[in-house]
Amino acid sequence: MADDQQFIAYMQAFEKSTEHLGSCPACQKGDPCRIGEPIHADFEAKQDAWTKKVGR
Ligand SMILES: [Zn+2]
């Protein structure tokens, strides 16, 4: 995957996760709901991958 595409996917996952968090008290408390769990997991996976790619 090209860097740009990976970054865009990461940002989209971040937006989805943040958007869900804003409207979900359970996820805000660190107890992800069934809807939020895969959204946050997806964001964390993409964040990990991106951090490993650019991080040093
Ligand atoms: Zn939630």
Short mmCIF file of C-alpha atoms and ligand atoms in Angstrom, two decimals:
data_model
loop_
_atom_site.label_atom_id
_atom_site.label_comp_id
_atom_site.label_asym_id
_atom_site.label_seq_id
_atom_site.Cartn_x
_atom_site.Cartn_y
_atom_site.Cartn_z
CA MET A 1 0.00 0.00 0.00
CA ALA A 2 1.30 3.47 -0.82
CA ASP A 3 2.21 5.67 2.10
CA ASP A 4 -0.51 8.19 1.28
CA GLN A 5 -3.21 5.54 1.15
CA GLN A 6 -2.07 4.03 4.40
CA PHE A 7 -2.09 7.43 6.08
CA ILE A 8 -5.54 8.26 4.73
CA ALA A 9 -6.88 4.91 5.98
CA TYR A 10 -5.33 5.64 9.36
CA MET A 11 -6.91 9.09 9.52
CA GLN A 12 -10.31 7.73 8.48
CA ALA A 13 -10.11 5.09 11.20
CA PHE A 14 -9.12 7.81 13.67
CA GLU A 15 -12.14 9.94 12.69
CA LYS A 16 -14.53 7.01 13.00
CA SER A 17 -13.14 6.08 16.39
CA THR A 18 -13.26 9.67 17.66
CA GLU A 19 -16.74 10.21 16.27
CA HIS A 20 -18.02 7.08 17.98
CA LEU A 21 -16.30 7.97 21.25
CA GLY A 22 -18.00 11.37 21.24
CA SER A 23 -21.43 9.78 21.32
CA CYS A 24 -20.78 6.65 23.37
CA PRO A 25 -20.47 6.90 27.18
CA ALA A 26 -19.46 3.21 27.48
CA CYS A 27 -16.47 3.65 25.17
CA GLN A 28 -15.56 6.92 26.92
CA LYS A 29 -15.32 4.98 30.18
CA GLY A 30 -12.88 2.54 28.60
CA ASP A 31 -15.48 -0.19 28.34
CA PRO A 32 -16.01 -0.48 24.56
CA CYS A 33 -19.48 -1.44 23.37
CA ARG A 34 -20.08 -4.06 20.67
CA ILE A 35 -20.29 -1.40 17.98
CA GLY A 36 -17.30 0.57 19.19
CA GLU A 37 -14.94 -2.32 19.89
CA PRO A 38 -14.12 -3.20 16.24
CA ILE A 39 -13.93 0.50 15.35
CA HIS A 40 -11.38 1.19 18.06
CA ALA A 41 -9.51 -2.05 17.33
CA ASP A 42 -9.26 -1.07 13.67
CA PHE A 43 -7.95 2.36 14.58
CA GLU A 44 -5.40 0.93 16.99
CA ALA A 45 -4.17 -1.57 14.40
CA LYS A 46 -3.76 1.18 11.80
CA GLN A 47 -2.12 3.46 14.34
CA ASP A 48 0.33 0.70 15.30
CA ALA A 49 1.17 -0.02 11.68
CA TRP A 50 1.67 3.66 10.91
CA THR A 51 3.74 4.32 14.02
CA LYS A 52 6.00 1.37 13.21
CA LYS A 53 6.39 2.65 9.67
CA VAL A 54 7.34 6.23 10.54
CA GLY A 55 8.52 5.80 14.12
CA ARG A 56 12.11 5.60 15.12
ZN ZN B 1 -19.25 2.56 21.95
#
